Tab-separated table of C-alpha atoms in Angstrom:
chain	number	residue	atom	x	y	z
A	1	MET	CA	72.349	-53.612	-91.055
A	2	LEU	CA	69.441	-51.128	-90.734
A	3	SER	CA	67.700	-49.952	-93.875
A	4	ILE	CA	67.748	-46.227	-94.755
A	5	PRO	CA	64.000	-45.644	-94.032
A	6	LEU	CA	64.335	-47.350	-90.650
A	7	LEU	CA	67.456	-45.352	-89.844
A	8	LEU	CA	65.641	-42.101	-90.668
A	9	PHE	CA	62.741	-43.152	-88.449
A	10	PHE	CA	65.019	-43.601	-85.432
A	11	CYS	CA	66.720	-40.267	-86.147
A	12	PHE	CA	63.415	-38.380	-86.071
A	13	LEU	CA	61.904	-40.441	-83.212
A	14	PRO	CA	63.234	-38.202	-80.352
A	15	PHE	CA	61.762	-35.131	-82.078
A	16	VAL	CA	58.387	-36.823	-82.495
A	17	LEU	CA	58.267	-37.994	-78.897
A	18	CYS	CA	59.217	-34.632	-77.379
A	19	THR	CA	56.718	-32.638	-79.447
A	20	GLU	CA	53.239	-32.957	-78.007
A	21	ASP	CA	50.201	-32.848	-80.231
A	22	TYR	CA	48.664	-29.349	-80.197
A	23	TYR	CA	45.136	-30.684	-79.894
A	24	LYS	CA	46.103	-32.813	-76.893
A	25	LEU	CA	47.883	-29.838	-75.345
A	26	LEU	CA	44.650	-27.853	-75.430
A	27	ALA	CA	42.567	-30.939	-74.503
A	28	ILE	CA	40.270	-30.495	-77.516
A	29	ASP	CA	39.065	-32.594	-80.427
A	30	LYS	CA	40.628	-32.240	-83.893
A	31	HIS	CA	37.297	-30.973	-85.172
A	32	ALA	CA	36.999	-28.303	-82.449
A	33	SER	CA	35.519	-24.962	-83.450
A	34	ASP	CA	37.374	-21.650	-83.183
A	35	ARG	CA	35.329	-20.789	-80.099
A	36	GLU	CA	36.282	-24.085	-78.420
A	37	ILE	CA	39.962	-23.486	-79.196
A	38	LYS	CA	39.813	-20.008	-77.643
A	39	LYS	CA	37.966	-21.289	-74.590
A	40	ALA	CA	40.564	-24.019	-74.064
A	41	TYR	CA	43.401	-21.496	-74.340
A	42	ARG	CA	41.723	-19.142	-71.868
A	43	THR	CA	41.332	-21.877	-69.264
A	44	LEU	CA	44.759	-23.497	-69.598
A	45	SER	CA	46.785	-20.289	-69.949
A	46	LYS	CA	45.427	-19.048	-66.626
A	47	LYS	CA	46.057	-22.404	-64.976
A	48	TYR	CA	49.720	-22.661	-66.035
A	49	HIS	CA	50.647	-18.969	-66.019
A	50	PRO	CA	54.108	-18.536	-64.387
A	51	ASP	CA	52.752	-15.867	-62.022
A	52	LYS	CA	50.424	-18.486	-60.532
A	53	ASN	CA	53.157	-21.138	-60.448
A	54	PRO	CA	56.284	-19.337	-59.178
A	55	GLY	CA	59.414	-21.435	-59.426
A	56	ASN	CA	57.632	-24.188	-61.345
A	57	GLU	CA	59.639	-24.613	-64.533
A	58	SER	CA	57.350	-27.312	-65.939
A	59	ALA	CA	54.330	-24.967	-65.596
A	60	HIS	CA	56.265	-22.234	-67.442
A	61	GLU	CA	57.099	-24.641	-70.268
A	62	LYS	CA	53.466	-25.753	-70.399
A	63	PHE	CA	52.334	-22.114	-70.609
A	64	VAL	CA	54.659	-21.475	-73.571
A	65	SER	CA	53.548	-24.698	-75.301
A	66	ILE	CA	49.868	-23.818	-74.853
A	67	ALA	CA	50.472	-20.372	-76.373
A	68	GLU	CA	52.315	-21.978	-79.311
A	69	ALA	CA	49.481	-24.464	-79.846
A	70	TYR	CA	46.869	-21.706	-79.806
A	71	ASP	CA	48.969	-19.521	-82.117
A	72	VAL	CA	48.955	-22.292	-84.720
A	73	LEU	CA	45.398	-23.602	-84.338
A	74	SER	CA	43.698	-20.197	-84.093
A	75	GLU	CA	44.665	-19.314	-87.694
A	76	SER	CA	42.898	-21.290	-90.414
A	77	GLU	CA	45.991	-21.317	-92.677
A	78	THR	CA	48.485	-22.606	-90.107
A	79	ARG	CA	45.914	-25.026	-88.696
A	80	LYS	CA	45.413	-26.535	-92.152
A	81	ILE	CA	49.198	-26.882	-92.584
A	82	TYR	CA	49.515	-28.492	-89.153
A	83	ASP	CA	46.694	-30.938	-89.852
A	84	GLN	CA	48.376	-32.038	-93.101
A	85	TYR	CA	52.097	-31.862	-92.336
A	86	GLY	CA	52.372	-31.644	-88.545
A	87	HIS	CA	54.972	-29.687	-86.566
A	88	GLU	CA	57.593	-29.848	-89.326
A	89	GLY	CA	55.219	-28.270	-91.839
A	90	VAL	CA	54.439	-25.381	-89.483
A	91	LYS	CA	58.148	-24.920	-88.780
A	92	GLN	CA	58.982	-24.598	-92.490
A	93	HIS	CA	56.016	-22.240	-92.974
A	94	LYS	CA	57.323	-19.918	-90.245
A	95	GLN	CA	60.895	-20.075	-91.545
A	96	GLY	CA	59.596	-18.886	-94.900
A	97	GLY	CA	58.353	-15.706	-93.231
A	98	ASN	CA	54.725	-16.526	-93.948
A	99	ALA	CA	53.440	-16.585	-90.393
A	100	ARG	CA	53.278	-14.137	-87.529
A	101	GLN	CA	54.986	-15.025	-84.250
A	102	HIS	CA	53.582	-14.174	-80.838
A	103	ASP	CA	55.271	-13.764	-77.523
A	104	PRO	CA	53.258	-16.002	-75.103
A	105	PHE	CA	52.804	-13.120	-72.653
A	106	ASP	CA	51.740	-10.745	-75.413
A	107	LEU	CA	49.178	-13.316	-76.525
A	108	PHE	CA	47.941	-13.667	-72.944
A	109	SER	CA	47.505	-9.894	-72.595
A	110	ARG	CA	45.207	-9.882	-75.633
A	111	PHE	CA	42.745	-12.001	-73.707
A	112	PHE	CA	43.064	-10.693	-70.159
A	113	GLY	CA	44.481	-7.179	-70.460
A	114	GLY	CA	47.549	-5.647	-68.836
A	115	SER	CA	51.089	-6.684	-69.703
A	116	GLY	CA	50.481	-10.404	-69.872
A	117	HIS	CA	51.203	-10.891	-66.162
A	118	PHE	CA	48.962	-11.119	-63.120
A	119	GLY	CA	49.205	-8.147	-60.756
A	120	GLY	CA	52.263	-6.582	-62.345
A	121	SER	CA	53.820	-3.464	-60.818
A	122	GLY	CA	51.663	-0.409	-61.470
A	123	GLN	CA	49.200	-2.485	-63.408
A	124	ARG	CA	45.524	-1.638	-63.339
A	125	ARG	CA	43.315	-4.317	-61.848
A	126	GLY	CA	39.574	-4.751	-62.185
A	127	GLN	CA	37.158	-4.954	-59.277
A	128	ASP	CA	36.433	-8.234	-57.533
A	129	MET	CA	33.011	-9.844	-57.912
A	130	GLU	CA	31.115	-11.015	-54.819
A	131	VAL	CA	28.665	-13.930	-54.952
A	132	ARG	CA	26.670	-15.541	-52.123
A	133	ILE	CA	25.621	-19.179	-52.304
A	134	SER	CA	23.544	-21.038	-49.703
A	135	VAL	CA	23.898	-24.793	-49.222
A	136	PRO	CA	22.165	-27.138	-46.744
A	137	LEU	CA	23.857	-28.247	-43.516
A	138	LYS	CA	24.076	-31.743	-44.984
A	139	ASP	CA	26.604	-30.488	-47.559
A	140	PHE	CA	28.754	-28.848	-44.889
A	141	TYR	CA	28.848	-32.217	-43.121
A	142	ASN	CA	29.439	-34.546	-46.082
A	143	GLY	CA	31.148	-32.205	-48.532
A	144	ALA	CA	29.588	-31.546	-51.940
A	145	GLU	CA	30.006	-29.861	-55.296
A	146	HIS	CA	27.584	-27.271	-56.660
A	147	GLU	CA	27.550	-25.729	-60.103
A	148	PHE	CA	26.554	-22.078	-60.342
A	149	THR	CA	26.200	-19.724	-63.280
A	150	LEU	CA	26.741	-15.979	-63.347
A	151	SER	CA	26.812	-13.349	-66.062
A	152	LYS	CA	30.072	-11.472	-66.496
A	153	GLN	CA	32.025	-9.392	-68.985
A	154	HIS	CA	34.418	-11.191	-71.358
A	155	VAL	CA	37.000	-9.906	-73.804
A	156	CYS	CA	35.444	-10.404	-77.247
A	157	ASP	CA	36.736	-13.607	-78.870
A	158	GLU	CA	35.874	-12.448	-82.363
A	159	CYS	CA	38.150	-9.398	-82.401
A	160	GLU	CA	40.435	-10.489	-79.513
A	161	GLY	CA	39.595	-7.326	-77.609
A	162	SER	CA	40.509	-4.847	-80.335
A	163	GLY	CA	36.911	-3.896	-81.131
A	164	SER	CA	37.785	-3.862	-84.834
A	165	ALA	CA	36.465	-6.321	-87.432
A	166	ASP	CA	39.695	-6.067	-89.494
A	167	GLY	CA	42.038	-5.680	-86.521
A	168	LYS	CA	42.939	-2.095	-87.474
A	169	VAL	CA	42.816	0.552	-84.747
A	170	GLN	CA	43.591	4.243	-85.364
A	171	THR	CA	44.759	6.934	-82.986
A	172	CYS	CA	41.981	9.387	-82.242
A	173	ASN	CA	42.669	12.661	-84.070
A	174	GLU	CA	40.583	14.606	-81.572
A	175	CYS	CA	42.599	13.839	-78.426
A	176	GLY	CA	45.796	12.528	-80.020
A	177	GLY	CA	45.462	9.180	-78.251
A	178	ARG	CA	45.318	10.646	-74.750
A	179	GLY	CA	41.633	9.833	-74.222
A	180	ALA	CA	41.027	13.313	-72.812
A	181	VAL	CA	40.761	16.870	-74.142
A	182	VAL	CA	41.126	20.291	-72.527
A	183	ARG	CA	38.207	22.707	-72.911
A	184	LYS	CA	38.060	26.423	-72.113
A	185	HIS	CA	35.106	27.813	-70.192
A	186	MET	CA	34.484	31.517	-69.746
A	187	LEU	CA	33.652	32.328	-66.154
A	188	ALA	CA	33.405	36.088	-66.723
A	189	PRO	CA	34.455	38.542	-69.420
A	190	GLY	CA	38.173	37.987	-69.892
A	191	ILE	CA	38.322	35.173	-67.300
A	192	PHE	CA	38.629	31.604	-68.564
A	193	GLN	CA	38.983	28.246	-66.886
A	194	GLN	CA	40.570	25.180	-68.483
A	195	VAL	CA	38.863	21.870	-67.752
A	196	GLN	CA	40.075	18.439	-68.771
A	197	MET	CA	37.363	15.994	-69.777
A	198	GLY	CA	37.012	12.697	-71.557
A	199	CYS	CA	37.134	12.725	-75.318
A	200	ASP	CA	33.660	12.343	-76.802
A	201	LYS	CA	34.874	11.036	-80.150
A	202	CYS	CA	36.758	7.984	-78.848
A	203	GLY	CA	34.923	7.633	-75.547
A	204	GLY	CA	38.123	8.225	-73.588
A	205	LYS	CA	39.924	5.249	-75.200
A	206	GLY	CA	42.351	7.280	-77.292
A	207	GLN	CA	41.655	5.102	-80.335
A	208	THR	CA	39.003	4.922	-82.992
A	209	ILE	CA	37.775	2.003	-85.080
A	210	LYS	CA	36.770	2.318	-88.702
A	211	THR	CA	35.081	-1.079	-88.989
A	212	PRO	CA	33.549	-2.136	-85.636
A	213	CYS	CA	33.453	-5.828	-84.726
A	214	LYS	CA	30.059	-7.355	-85.546
A	215	VAL	CA	29.953	-9.316	-82.272
A	216	CYS	CA	30.822	-6.651	-79.696
A	217	GLY	CA	29.929	-3.584	-81.796
A	218	GLY	CA	33.350	-2.072	-81.154
A	219	SER	CA	33.043	-2.183	-77.352
A	220	ARG	CA	35.767	-4.866	-77.217
A	221	VAL	CA	33.842	-6.832	-74.599
A	222	VAL	CA	30.745	-9.012	-74.536
A	223	ARG	CA	28.548	-10.255	-71.708
A	224	ARG	CA	27.807	-13.944	-71.343
A	225	ASP	CA	27.209	-16.594	-68.695
A	226	ASP	CA	30.017	-18.507	-67.021
A	227	THR	CA	29.539	-21.779	-65.139
A	228	HIS	CA	31.771	-22.614	-62.171
A	229	THR	CA	31.989	-25.554	-59.793
A	230	LEU	CA	31.913	-24.743	-56.076
A	231	THR	CA	33.542	-27.372	-53.853
A	232	VAL	CA	32.171	-27.361	-50.311
A	233	GLU	CA	34.712	-29.146	-48.128
A	234	LYS	CA	33.738	-31.207	-45.094
A	235	GLY	CA	33.409	-29.055	-41.987
A	236	MET	CA	33.726	-25.712	-43.782
A	237	PRO	CA	32.473	-22.896	-41.554
A	238	LYS	CA	29.444	-20.816	-42.438
A	239	GLY	CA	30.622	-17.661	-44.156
A	240	ALA	CA	33.704	-19.350	-45.666
A	241	ARG	CA	35.060	-17.582	-48.755
A	242	VAL	CA	36.246	-19.384	-51.872
A	243	VAL	CA	38.351	-17.302	-54.275
A	244	TYR	CA	38.510	-17.904	-58.026
A	245	GLU	CA	41.523	-15.904	-59.150
A	246	ASN	CA	41.045	-13.540	-62.100
A	247	GLU	CA	37.508	-14.774	-62.809
A	248	ALA	CA	35.780	-11.396	-62.418
A	249	ASP	CA	34.873	-9.055	-65.298
A	250	GLU	CA	37.476	-9.023	-68.087
A	251	SER	CA	38.658	-6.079	-70.167
A	252	PRO	CA	41.581	-5.327	-72.483
A	253	ASP	CA	42.303	-2.346	-70.206
A	254	TRP	CA	42.864	-4.213	-66.949
A	255	VAL	CA	43.732	-7.494	-65.313
A	256	ALA	CA	40.556	-9.278	-64.221
A	257	GLY	CA	39.846	-9.190	-60.494
A	258	ASP	CA	38.849	-12.223	-58.413
A	259	LEU	CA	35.490	-13.909	-58.108
A	260	VAL	CA	34.806	-14.348	-54.383
A	261	VAL	CA	32.096	-16.811	-53.325
A	262	THR	CA	30.796	-16.663	-49.745
A	263	ILE	CA	29.084	-19.851	-48.551
A	264	PHE	CA	26.092	-19.602	-46.229
A	265	GLU	CA	23.867	-22.241	-44.643
A	266	LYS	CA	20.489	-22.621	-46.275
A	267	GLU	CA	17.403	-22.378	-44.068
A	268	ALA	CA	16.344	-25.882	-43.023
A	269	GLU	CA	13.310	-27.317	-44.772
A	270	LEU	CA	11.579	-30.688	-44.810
A	271	ASP	CA	12.440	-32.735	-47.880
A	272	MET	CA	9.257	-34.597	-48.733
A	273	ASP	CA	10.480	-35.836	-52.119
A	274	VAL	CA	13.043	-38.368	-50.885
A	275	GLY	CA	12.318	-41.933	-49.799
A	276	ASP	CA	12.563	-43.186	-46.232
A	277	GLU	CA	15.976	-44.748	-46.891
A	278	GLU	CA	17.443	-41.413	-48.021
A	279	ARG	CA	15.731	-39.221	-45.432
A	280	VAL	CA	17.888	-37.933	-42.575
A	281	ASP	CA	17.085	-35.927	-39.471
A	282	GLY	CA	19.291	-33.017	-40.590
A	283	THR	CA	16.352	-30.621	-40.763
A	284	PHE	CA	16.380	-30.441	-36.983
A	285	PHE	CA	20.141	-30.348	-36.379
A	286	ARG	CA	21.755	-27.051	-35.530
A	287	ARG	CA	25.427	-26.183	-35.739
A	288	LYS	CA	27.867	-23.969	-33.846
A	289	GLY	CA	31.458	-24.301	-34.980
A	290	ARG	CA	32.498	-27.936	-34.833
A	291	ASP	CA	29.632	-28.955	-32.492
A	292	MET	CA	26.062	-29.888	-33.399
A	293	PHE	CA	22.883	-29.565	-31.351
A	294	TRP	CA	19.722	-31.637	-31.176
A	295	LYS	CA	16.546	-31.386	-29.086
A	296	GLU	CA	14.940	-34.684	-28.089
A	297	VAL	CA	11.377	-34.740	-26.755
A	298	LEU	CA	10.433	-37.246	-24.040
A	299	SER	CA	7.104	-38.079	-22.486
A	300	LEU	CA	6.634	-37.911	-18.718
A	301	ARG	CA	6.807	-41.694	-18.456
A	302	GLU	CA	10.040	-41.888	-20.484
A	303	ALA	CA	11.713	-39.085	-18.540
A	304	TRP	CA	10.659	-40.525	-15.177
A	305	MET	CA	10.852	-44.280	-15.729
A	306	GLY	CA	13.422	-44.698	-18.557
A	307	ASP	CA	13.236	-47.870	-20.691
A	308	TRP	CA	13.288	-46.166	-24.118
A	309	THR	CA	15.416	-46.036	-27.286
A	310	ARG	CA	15.632	-43.449	-30.062
A	311	ASN	CA	17.520	-43.752	-33.368
A	312	LEU	CA	18.751	-40.529	-34.978
A	313	THR	CA	19.648	-40.725	-38.655
A	314	HIS	CA	22.728	-38.527	-38.990
A	315	LEU	CA	23.520	-36.326	-41.990
A	316	ASP	CA	25.456	-39.074	-43.756
A	317	GLY	CA	22.850	-41.750	-42.978
A	318	HIS	CA	24.543	-43.502	-40.041
A	319	ILE	CA	22.547	-44.113	-36.853
A	320	VAL	CA	23.155	-42.429	-33.510
A	321	GLN	CA	21.298	-44.212	-30.714
A	322	LEU	CA	19.869	-42.465	-27.657
A	323	LYS	CA	18.537	-44.657	-24.829
A	324	ARG	CA	17.912	-45.076	-21.103
A	325	ARG	CA	17.519	-48.240	-19.122
A	326	ARG	CA	14.489	-48.764	-16.910
A	327	GLY	CA	14.745	-46.687	-13.765
A	328	GLU	CA	17.123	-44.108	-15.308
A	329	ALA	CA	15.436	-40.718	-15.078
A	330	VAL	CA	16.129	-37.740	-17.342
A	331	GLN	CA	15.771	-34.250	-15.907
A	332	PRO	CA	14.046	-31.620	-18.112
A	333	GLY	CA	16.679	-29.471	-19.843
A	334	MET	CA	19.429	-32.026	-19.295
A	335	VAL	CA	22.160	-31.945	-21.992
A	336	GLU	CA	23.932	-35.131	-23.027
A	337	VAL	CA	27.297	-34.830	-24.833
A	338	ILE	CA	28.007	-37.506	-27.437
A	339	LYS	CA	31.640	-37.263	-28.482
A	340	GLY	CA	32.658	-37.566	-32.118
A	341	GLU	CA	29.160	-37.085	-33.521
A	342	GLY	CA	29.409	-33.392	-34.353
A	343	MET	CA	30.760	-31.667	-37.462
A	344	PRO	CA	33.948	-32.782	-39.213
A	345	VAL	CA	36.817	-30.487	-38.273
A	346	TRP	CA	37.764	-28.528	-41.383
A	347	MET	CA	41.318	-29.219	-42.507
A	348	GLY	CA	41.736	-25.697	-43.880
A	349	GLU	CA	41.022	-23.936	-40.580
A	350	HIS	CA	43.372	-25.639	-38.143
A	351	ASP	CA	47.058	-26.502	-38.441
A	352	HIS	CA	46.993	-29.579	-36.236
A	353	VAL	CA	43.939	-31.529	-37.289
A	354	GLU	CA	43.829	-35.274	-37.554
A	355	ILE	CA	41.994	-36.748	-40.524
A	356	GLY	CA	38.567	-37.940	-39.416
A	357	GLU	CA	38.380	-35.669	-36.360
A	358	TYR	CA	34.839	-34.615	-35.384
A	359	GLY	CA	33.233	-32.298	-32.865
A	360	ASN	CA	30.514	-33.304	-30.392
A	361	LEU	CA	26.762	-33.731	-30.597
A	362	LEU	CA	24.900	-32.060	-27.725
A	363	VAL	CA	21.435	-33.468	-27.064
A	364	GLU	CA	19.038	-31.391	-24.964
A	365	TYR	CA	16.059	-33.283	-23.485
A	366	LEU	CA	12.649	-31.655	-23.350
A	367	VAL	CA	9.936	-33.292	-21.237
A	368	VAL	CA	6.331	-32.923	-22.383
A	369	LEU	CA	3.715	-33.080	-19.614
A	370	PRO	CA	0.178	-34.241	-20.394
A	371	ASP	CA	-2.419	-31.460	-20.655
A	372	GLN	CA	-5.067	-33.472	-18.838
A	373	MET	CA	-5.702	-36.952	-17.437
A	374	GLU	CA	-8.707	-39.177	-17.015
A	375	SER	CA	-10.201	-38.865	-13.564
A	376	GLY	CA	-9.483	-42.503	-12.699
A	377	MET	CA	-5.836	-42.267	-13.731
A	378	GLU	CA	-5.475	-38.925	-11.951
A	379	LYS	CA	-6.738	-40.420	-8.674
A	380	GLU	CA	-4.364	-43.387	-8.948
A	381	PHE	CA	-1.353	-41.184	-9.692
A	382	TRP	CA	-2.261	-38.790	-6.897
A	383	ALA	CA	-2.537	-41.631	-4.400
A	384	ILE	CA	0.836	-43.062	-5.423
A	385	TRP	CA	2.533	-39.654	-5.296
A	386	GLU	CA	1.061	-38.852	-1.866
A	387	LYS	CA	2.130	-42.225	-0.489
A	388	TRP	CA	5.748	-41.851	-1.580
A	389	ARG	CA	5.902	-38.157	-0.766
A	390	LYS	CA	4.959	-38.788	2.831
A	391	LYS	CA	7.294	-41.749	3.090
A	392	LYS	CA	10.433	-40.595	1.255
A	393	GLY	CA	9.451	-37.422	-0.468
A	394	VAL	CA	11.434	-34.206	-0.627
A	395	ASP	CA	10.064	-31.053	0.962
A	396	LEU	CA	11.395	-28.376	-1.396
A	397	GLU	CA	10.138	-25.462	0.693
A	398	LYS	CA	12.007	-26.791	3.712
A	399	ASP	CA	15.190	-27.710	1.809
A	400	LEU	CA	15.292	-24.348	0.072
A	401	GLY	CA	14.646	-22.434	3.285
A	402	ARG	CA	11.404	-20.989	2.023
A	403	VAL	CA	8.784	-19.662	4.437
A	404	LYS	CA	5.579	-21.593	4.138
A	405	ALA	CA	2.639	-19.548	2.943
A	406	LYS	CA	0.136	-18.509	5.589
A	407	VAL	CA	-3.573	-18.406	5.016
A	408	ARG	CA	-4.941	-14.898	5.508
A	409	ASP	CA	-8.065	-14.272	7.459
A	410	GLU	CA	-9.952	-11.811	5.317
A	411	LEU	CA	-12.237	-11.005	8.242
């Protein structure tokens, strides 16, 4: 027969298991500061907001749980009760009428403005922010992550966007809360014109603050740096746009717009700081869509006689070999197509793309002729050329139907 303490333990076990720890919910340490708690709520509430996860019931439940966790941990009194007595202590505290209760969407609107929803009907939305970031071709080929920092406007954490140190906001007695006043201007004797203009006393906000917040000075917003991670996917096109939803300037008066990052290719430059094992030939690659281009320089002997090998170190370090056997000539300007050695085909651009599909590498051959030759070598080459020209040579003027030049008699 089970003892009474053990029986009580099994009775309360389902409640304990189904109630997640508030600190774990917000992914923070138990000694986290108020600022860290607010930052965690900001990040997670946007991630699990029902508007961003339509039809996802688990995301909706997570959103509500995150709001509940923040509601408890953001107040020093309820946080102390939770730390000592857990969920049951907080529950009894609320039942005693000693704690305020927040609707999760109302709490969300305090941080991001609007009605607590993203893009609600008739809801004002802030402007989008545009950022340009340049990355080397190597990152377009291999994929990479880049951290970037930008300064933007945030809703003040200290006053939660109210602008007031004590949380008290009063209706402006000048404009009656409308944010605008009507003034009369005399155009001529007996002729007046009414003009509506923003209220000077409240700055067009319709509310006044007796004790301004010490952090934001009553402006309700502060400016600080934000760090984001940009993921460059393999094969992404130049000019691709990555959208960070609702990461533009924040305000209690509007829903934050989007942060839009446009990715460009950085101008190629020689990297002299890396070792030979890490160095690639990417400085001289060029790209167009899914294909890549390379110019290979050959000497006259190599182009004419063959018998050469070149190793190209590709952007991920693997070797692409170019070669000709002896007797295989290469014409100047000839383009060789090497299949499967171009750019990875971006999965986000095409519907029917196989994993691991690549474009082509197009190699254009340039032949460099010697500027001058030693007299002995010149005579030997000339003799050989004349011998074979007379025996099997091609007469281009004849084959092309050109009229041979006549020597003019100047006399």
